[in-house]
Amino acid sequence: MANTVGVIFSHIGDENLPELSRHRTMASVPFGGRYRLIDFALSNMVNSGITTVGLVTKNNYQSLIDHLGSGKDWDLARKDGGIILLPPYSDETDAPYTTRLEALMGITGFLNHRSEDHVVISDCDGIARMDIADIVRFHEEKGADITMVYHEEAHVDSSYYIILSPDETGRVRELKINPRVKGTCNLYVNVMVMSREFLINTIQDAVTRGFSSFGRDILAKNVDTLKLYAYKFEGYHASVNTIQDYYSHSMRLLDKSVRDELFGARDIYTKIRDSAPSKYLTGASVVNSLISDGCIIEGRVENSILFRGVRVGKGSVVKDSIIMQDTVIGTNVHLGCVITDKNVVIRDNRRLAGCEALPYFVSKGRML
Amino acid sequence: MLRKKECVAMLLAGGQGSRLYALTNHIAKPAVAFGAKYRIIDFPLSNCINSGIDTVGVLTQYEPLELNEYIGNGQPWDLDRAFGGVHILSPYQAKRKSSWFEGTANAIYQNLHFMKKYDPDYILILSGDHIYKMNYAEMLRAHKETGADCTVAAIQVPLRDAPRFGILNTRADGTIYEFEEKPKAPKSDLASMGIYIFTANKLFTYLEKDDADPNSSKDFGKDILPAMLAAGEKLYCYRFKGYWKDVGTIPSLWESNMDLLGEDPAFDVGDADWKIHSRNPLAPPEYIGTGAVVENSMVALGCEIEGTVRNSLLASSVVVEEGAVVEDSVIMAGTVIGRGARVSYSIVDENVVIEENATVGSAKGAGSAIAVLGRNIRIGAGARIEGGKIIDKDYKGE
């Protein structure tokens, strides 16, 4: 599928997850023991044959650059294409962009220089294994101007999403931005496909008219005139909008069917750290947990996710928790419903507890 | 810019490792899996890059396919370089004479042009058979300080084991006066580790002389070192203190794997100051199930464990189903251990399927021996493999 170029927004949604994105972009939020959120979007593109991905950044993207390196771990260290970082661009008069549309205006140079027919644009809030090639095929078959990917879901806070109402042919007949609706709805999952030419023309048109919002000014206003199609994604999809989402979606990885769906058929690529395999010492007791490499466990770990290089000391109990990279948990510590960010140190005999609706969050590098 | 490398490493990786039986039916010994995620060759390659040596020739001969693929362009060890880096050197056809590598010295001799391309001052000779962490830069410093023509790394072994090794007999100043290959009555307990640093020109000279000698077996230990000694060249012993293990036999491979376990292991692969680099599996974190017991073990990414694992090493994506027990064993990548099966005191190679209620090996204890299962085979439901057996074909049971 050499005729599609990827564009990933690394920062959209940052404000929803202040705990985890204070020092990083949404794209580099750690997830699932050894991944960053961007790994899903990037791996989906790579597994669909895309070899060029423009990465739109805004601020605090140091951790993202550190994660991606040359792109080789995603097979994206390429002579032609690969990962192309698109930092904010502004001349003396403009402030850096604030909306998606303004960000797109800033990357027209990149889009003009590519030769692919199609562009797939994705945010980093989605956790799914998605075949982009299939979406592009749908887009071509329908002769669509824009194809938006949606997922049918019940019991979600619809106010974080664009809700689509397609007819039986897939054509979008109604589009609501951040509405409050009850029951099952079709959530747009922040992945869309359009032709590169169409995108460039749309951006130019928006510049001359002074538009600022892609959703409101381009999508919502033109539902009747644009050939706007909705592609239904049937697989497992989770979207991270709040720390509660983050917690519950992480915990769903303990379900084998979810793991098989996300990791079973194709690889999800991530940065290689060359950690040793995890060590379980005598007296360790680990049940229903995901353990990443480089951990050394002497205590009890239950219904939890341990990232790389975590240590759990003797007599400690880690329950219903998410423990990020290189966190050191001393001896006789009790944690329940806790999320620790990277490099946290929890001294001996501490007890911390949150609840499922409000996990206790310990920020990066703290010592308790 | 000066197109030169001070030291070039030559890694002998052509050995069959016939004493590893089924484990080396289809791969060279240096490609044998070790320590739940590594392969033996990761250790010398990581030692090279950690010692600042970025030019490595890897000499392959026996079953090179998997080893070549594993090394690839050397990127996992940071050995993908514009000048230098890792290079696979296989036997080749030449205009005047073509031959397989006939001995360790001959293998190096046939690649003189490779070494000379880098205009090196020193050549480091390594083998791909050992598990150890060593800073070759310190050995090189010693080589320069003594002004040696050749420095041989040696480790102290119990005197009763000395007849299994090449033994160095040294003077008080560290110079070697005699080299004895597997002596019946050893005079010293200093065993050669098969690691040599040569001053490049000396090596080239002796390799050429050796090649011209029709009676030579073209081996470093048997021919080159004795010839240099006889000619009065300066040979020094470099004493290495630390963990070093030849993993050329089933028991030593098993023991060396077990040396990684525990809080204060005999050999630590998790040392942040001396990382062991490897080609990493692409797999999610391992899942330890609700009824699982995992104790004193090392488990790699992608494993799914519902059973019991004790005193064992599980490489990536191993499955241990409910009610299965794995104890005192080394299980390589992708192997599935079915419901109710029991694997004791065994080495199981990659992608083996052990069906439900099968028994492999016998409990570790006085008189028991290690069972070995070769790769890609299937052990039928309820089948029984006795301890000490080596199986490399499907086995359905009686």
Coordinates of C-alpha atoms in Angstrom, one line a residue, chain B residues 34-365:
Chain B
F34 CA 20.6 -18.8 26.4
G35 CA 19.2 -17.1 29.4
A36 CA 15.5 -16.7 28.3
K37 CA 16.2 -14.2 25.7
Y38 CA 19.8 -14.3 24.6
R39 CA 21.9 -16.4 22.3
I40 CA 25.5 -17.4 23.2
I41 CA 27.0 -15.0 20.6
D42 CA 25.3 -12.0 22.3
F43 CA 28.0 -12.2 25.0
P44 CA 31.1 -11.7 23.0
L45 CA 29.3 -9.2 20.7
S46 CA 28.1 -7.2 23.7
N47 CA 31.6 -7.4 25.3
C48 CA 33.0 -6.0 22.1
I49 CA 30.8 -3.0 21.8
N50 CA 31.0 -2.3 25.6
S51 CA 34.8 -2.4 25.3
G52 CA 34.8 0.1 22.5
I53 CA 35.6 -2.4 19.8
D54 CA 33.3 -1.7 16.9
T55 CA 34.8 -3.8 14.1
V56 CA 34.1 -7.5 14.4
G57 CA 34.5 -10.3 11.8
V58 CA 32.3 -13.3 12.6
L59 CA 33.6 -16.5 11.0
T60 CA 30.9 -18.9 10.3
Q61 CA 30.9 -22.4 8.7
Y62 CA 28.6 -24.9 10.3
E63 CA 24.8 -24.3 9.7
P64 CA 25.3 -20.5 9.3
L65 CA 21.8 -19.6 8.2
E66 CA 20.2 -18.8 11.5
L67 CA 23.3 -17.2 12.9
N68 CA 23.6 -14.9 9.9
E69 CA 20.0 -13.9 10.1
Y70 CA 20.3 -13.3 13.8
I71 CA 23.4 -11.0 13.4
G72 CA 21.9 -9.2 10.4
N73 CA 23.4 -5.8 10.0
G74 CA 24.5 -5.8 13.6
Q75 CA 22.1 -3.0 14.6
P76 CA 21.0 -4.7 17.9
W77 CA 24.6 -4.4 19.2
D78 CA 25.1 -1.0 17.7
L79 CA 27.5 -2.6 15.2
D80 CA 25.9 -1.2 12.1
R81 CA 28.7 1.2 11.1
A82 CA 29.7 3.1 8.0
F83 CA 33.3 2.1 8.7
G84 CA 33.7 -1.1 10.7
G85 CA 30.8 -2.8 12.3
V86 CA 30.0 -6.5 12.2
H87 CA 30.7 -8.6 9.2
I88 CA 29.9 -12.2 8.5
L89 CA 32.9 -14.0 7.0
S90 CA 32.0 -17.3 5.4
P91 CA 34.3 -19.7 3.5
Y92 CA 34.5 -18.6 -0.1
Q93 CA 35.7 -19.6 -3.5
A94 CA 38.9 -18.0 -4.6
K95 CA 40.7 -17.9 -7.9
R96 CA 43.7 -20.0 -6.8
K97 CA 42.4 -22.1 -4.0
S98 CA 39.0 -22.7 -2.4
S99 CA 38.5 -24.5 0.9
W100 CA 36.5 -24.8 4.0
F101 CA 38.1 -23.3 7.1
E102 CA 40.4 -26.1 8.2
G103 CA 41.2 -25.0 11.7
T104 CA 40.9 -21.9 13.9
A105 CA 44.1 -20.4 12.6
N106 CA 43.2 -21.2 9.0
A107 CA 39.8 -19.5 9.3
I108 CA 41.6 -16.3 10.4
Y109 CA 44.3 -16.7 7.7
Q110 CA 41.7 -17.0 5.0
N111 CA 40.4 -13.6 6.1
L112 CA 43.7 -11.7 6.2
H113 CA 42.4 -9.2 3.6
F114 CA 39.5 -8.4 5.8
M115 CA 41.7 -7.5 8.8
K116 CA 44.3 -5.7 6.7
K117 CA 41.6 -3.4 5.3
Y118 CA 41.3 -1.7 8.7
D119 CA 45.1 -1.3 9.1
P120 CA 44.8 -2.6 12.7
D121 CA 47.6 -2.6 15.3
Y122 CA 46.0 -5.4 17.3
I123 CA 43.8 -8.4 16.5
L124 CA 41.5 -9.8 19.2
I125 CA 40.5 -13.5 18.7
L126 CA 37.3 -14.6 20.3
S127 CA 35.2 -17.7 20.3
G128 CA 31.4 -17.9 20.3
D129 CA 31.2 -20.6 22.9
H130 CA 31.4 -18.9 26.3
I131 CA 29.2 -17.0 28.7
Y132 CA 31.0 -14.1 30.4
K133 CA 31.3 -10.4 30.7
M134 CA 34.8 -9.0 30.0
N135 CA 36.3 -5.7 29.2
Y136 CA 38.6 -6.4 26.4
A137 CA 39.9 -2.8 26.6
E138 CA 41.6 -3.7 29.9
M139 CA 43.2 -6.7 28.3
L140 CA 44.4 -4.6 25.4
R141 CA 45.9 -2.1 27.9
A142 CA 47.8 -4.9 29.6
H143 CA 49.0 -6.2 26.2
K144 CA 50.4 -2.7 25.4
E145 CA 51.9 -2.2 28.8
T146 CA 53.8 -5.5 28.7
G147 CA 54.8 -5.0 25.1
A148 CA 53.6 -8.6 24.4
D149 CA 53.4 -10.1 21.0
C150 CA 50.5 -12.1 22.1
T151 CA 48.4 -12.0 25.3
V152 CA 46.3 -15.0 26.3
A153 CA 43.4 -14.5 28.7
A154 CA 43.3 -17.2 31.4
I155 CA 41.1 -18.1 34.3
Q156 CA 41.9 -20.2 37.3
V157 CA 40.1 -23.5 37.3
P158 CA 40.1 -26.3 39.9
L159 CA 43.2 -28.4 39.3
R160 CA 41.2 -31.5 38.9
D161 CA 39.3 -29.9 35.9
A162 CA 42.6 -28.6 34.3
P163 CA 43.0 -31.7 32.0
R164 CA 39.9 -30.5 30.1
F165 CA 41.5 -27.2 29.1
G166 CA 44.4 -25.7 27.3
I167 CA 46.7 -24.9 30.3
L168 CA 49.2 -22.0 30.5
N169 CA 52.4 -22.5 32.4
T170 CA 53.7 -19.1 33.4
R171 CA 56.7 -17.4 35.1
A172 CA 56.3 -15.0 38.0
D173 CA 56.2 -12.0 35.7
G174 CA 53.2 -13.4 33.8
T175 CA 55.1 -14.6 30.7
I176 CA 54.1 -17.9 29.3
Y177 CA 56.8 -20.5 28.8
E178 CA 54.6 -23.4 27.9
F179 CA 51.2 -24.1 26.5
E180 CA 49.8 -27.5 27.1
E181 CA 46.6 -28.6 25.3
K182 CA 44.5 -30.8 27.7
P183 CA 47.5 -32.1 29.8
K184 CA 47.0 -35.3 31.7
A185 CA 49.3 -34.1 34.5
P186 CA 48.7 -30.3 34.6
K187 CA 51.5 -28.1 36.0
S188 CA 49.2 -25.1 36.5
D189 CA 45.5 -24.3 37.0
L190 CA 45.5 -21.4 34.5
A191 CA 43.1 -22.3 31.7
S192 CA 43.2 -20.5 28.4
M193 CA 39.8 -18.9 27.7
G194 CA 40.4 -19.0 23.9
I195 CA 40.7 -15.2 23.9
Y196 CA 43.9 -13.8 22.4
I197 CA 45.2 -10.4 21.6
F198 CA 47.9 -10.4 19.0
T199 CA 50.1 -7.5 17.8
A200 CA 48.7 -7.5 14.2
N201 CA 51.9 -7.9 12.3
K202 CA 53.1 -10.8 14.4
L203 CA 49.9 -12.6 13.9
F204 CA 50.0 -12.1 10.1
T205 CA 53.6 -13.4 10.0
Y206 CA 52.8 -16.5 12.0
L207 CA 49.6 -17.2 10.1
E208 CA 51.5 -17.1 6.8
K209 CA 54.2 -19.4 8.2
D210 CA 51.6 -21.8 9.6
D211 CA 49.8 -21.9 6.3
A212 CA 53.0 -23.0 4.5
D213 CA 53.6 -25.8 7.0
P214 CA 51.9 -29.0 5.6
N215 CA 52.2 -30.7 9.0
S216 CA 50.3 -28.0 11.0
S217 CA 46.7 -28.7 12.1
K218 CA 46.2 -24.9 11.7
D219 CA 44.9 -24.4 15.2
F220 CA 45.8 -21.5 17.5
G221 CA 46.3 -23.6 20.6
K222 CA 48.1 -26.5 18.9
D223 CA 50.2 -24.7 16.3
I224 CA 50.3 -20.9 16.4
L225 CA 51.0 -20.3 20.1
P226 CA 53.7 -23.1 20.4
A227 CA 55.4 -21.8 17.2
M228 CA 55.5 -18.3 18.7
L229 CA 56.9 -19.7 22.0
A230 CA 59.5 -21.7 20.2
A231 CA 60.7 -18.6 18.3
G232 CA 61.1 -16.7 21.5
E233 CA 58.2 -14.3 21.0
K234 CA 56.8 -12.6 24.1
L235 CA 53.6 -14.3 25.3
Y236 CA 51.8 -13.0 28.3
C237 CA 49.0 -14.3 30.4
Y238 CA 46.2 -12.0 31.3
R239 CA 44.3 -13.2 34.3
F240 CA 40.6 -12.8 34.2
K241 CA 38.6 -12.9 37.4
G242 CA 34.9 -13.2 37.1
Y243 CA 32.3 -15.5 35.7
W244 CA 33.3 -17.5 32.7
K245 CA 31.6 -20.7 31.5
D246 CA 32.1 -22.9 28.5
V247 CA 28.6 -23.9 27.5
G248 CA 29.7 -26.7 25.2
T249 CA 27.9 -29.5 26.9
I250 CA 24.3 -30.1 28.0
P251 CA 25.1 -30.0 31.8
S252 CA 27.2 -26.9 31.5
L253 CA 24.6 -25.1 29.4
W254 CA 21.9 -26.0 31.9
E255 CA 24.1 -24.9 34.9
S256 CA 25.0 -21.7 33.3
N257 CA 21.4 -20.9 32.7
M258 CA 20.6 -21.6 36.3
D259 CA 23.4 -19.3 37.3
L260 CA 21.2 -16.4 36.2
L261 CA 18.5 -17.0 38.8
G262 CA 18.1 -15.6 42.3
E263 CA 18.5 -12.3 43.9
D264 CA 22.2 -12.3 43.9
P265 CA 23.0 -14.5 40.8
A266 CA 26.3 -16.0 40.0
F267 CA 26.0 -14.2 36.7
D268 CA 23.9 -11.1 36.3
V269 CA 22.5 -10.3 32.9
G270 CA 20.6 -7.3 34.3
D271 CA 23.7 -5.3 35.0
A272 CA 23.0 -1.7 33.8
D273 CA 26.7 -0.9 33.5
W274 CA 27.4 -3.8 31.1
K275 CA 24.3 -4.4 29.1
I276 CA 23.9 -7.6 27.2
H277 CA 22.4 -6.6 23.9
S278 CA 20.4 -8.9 21.8
R279 CA 17.9 -9.1 19.0
N280 CA 14.7 -8.6 20.9
P281 CA 11.5 -10.6 20.4
L282 CA 8.4 -8.6 19.5
A283 CA 5.9 -9.6 22.2
P284 CA 3.7 -8.0 24.8
P285 CA 4.5 -8.3 28.5
E286 CA 4.2 -11.9 29.9
Y287 CA 0.9 -12.8 31.5
I288 CA 0.9 -14.7 34.7
G289 CA -2.5 -16.2 35.2
T290 CA -4.9 -16.5 38.2
G291 CA -3.8 -20.0 39.2
A292 CA -0.2 -19.6 38.3
V293 CA 2.8 -20.1 40.6
V294 CA 6.1 -18.6 39.4
E295 CA 9.1 -18.8 41.7
N296 CA 12.9 -18.5 41.4
S297 CA 12.6 -18.2 37.7
M298 CA 13.2 -16.0 34.7
V299 CA 10.4 -15.4 32.3
A300 CA 10.6 -13.5 29.0
L301 CA 8.1 -11.4 27.2
G302 CA 5.1 -12.9 25.5
C303 CA 4.8 -15.9 27.9
E304 CA 1.4 -17.0 29.1
I305 CA 1.5 -18.9 32.3
E306 CA -1.4 -20.6 34.0
G307 CA 0.6 -23.5 35.6
T308 CA 3.5 -23.8 38.0
V309 CA 7.0 -22.7 37.1
R310 CA 9.9 -23.3 39.5
N311 CA 13.7 -22.9 39.2
S312 CA 13.4 -22.5 35.4
L313 CA 14.0 -20.1 32.6
L314 CA 11.3 -19.5 30.0
A315 CA 12.1 -17.7 26.8
S316 CA 9.7 -15.5 24.9
S317 CA 6.1 -16.7 24.1
V318 CA 6.3 -19.9 26.0
V319 CA 2.9 -21.2 27.1
V320 CA 2.4 -23.2 30.3
E321 CA -1.2 -24.3 30.5
E322 CA -3.2 -24.9 33.6
G323 CA -2.0 -27.7 35.8
A324 CA 1.3 -28.0 34.0
V325 CA 4.5 -28.0 36.0
V326 CA 7.9 -26.8 34.8
E327 CA 10.8 -27.3 37.3
D328 CA 14.5 -27.1 37.0
S329 CA 14.3 -26.6 33.3
V330 CA 15.3 -24.4 30.4
I331 CA 12.5 -23.8 27.9
M332 CA 13.3 -22.0 24.7
A333 CA 11.0 -19.6 22.7
G334 CA 7.6 -20.5 21.5
T335 CA 7.3 -23.9 23.2
V336 CA 3.9 -24.9 24.5
I337 CA 3.5 -27.1 27.6
G338 CA 0.0 -28.5 27.7
R339 CA -2.5 -28.9 30.5
G340 CA -1.3 -31.2 33.2
A341 CA 2.1 -31.9 31.6
R342 CA 5.2 -32.1 33.7
V343 CA 8.7 -31.0 32.6
S344 CA 11.5 -31.7 35.0
Y345 CA 15.2 -31.2 34.7
S346 CA 15.1 -30.7 31.0
I347 CA 16.3 -28.4 28.2
V348 CA 13.5 -27.9 25.6
D349 CA 14.4 -26.2 22.4
E350 CA 12.2 -23.7 20.4
N351 CA 8.6 -24.4 19.2
V352 CA 8.2 -27.7 20.9
V353 CA 4.6 -28.8 21.7
I354 CA 4.3 -31.0 24.8
E355 CA 0.7 -32.2 24.8
E356 CA -1.4 -32.6 27.9
N357 CA -0.4 -34.9 30.7
A358 CA 2.9 -35.8 29.0
T359 CA 6.0 -36.2 31.2
V360 CA 9.4 -35.0 30.2
G361 CA 12.5 -35.7 32.3
S362 CA 12.8 -37.0 35.8
A363 CA 13.1 -35.0 39.0
K364 CA 16.5 -33.5 39.6
G365 CA 18.4 -35.4 42.1

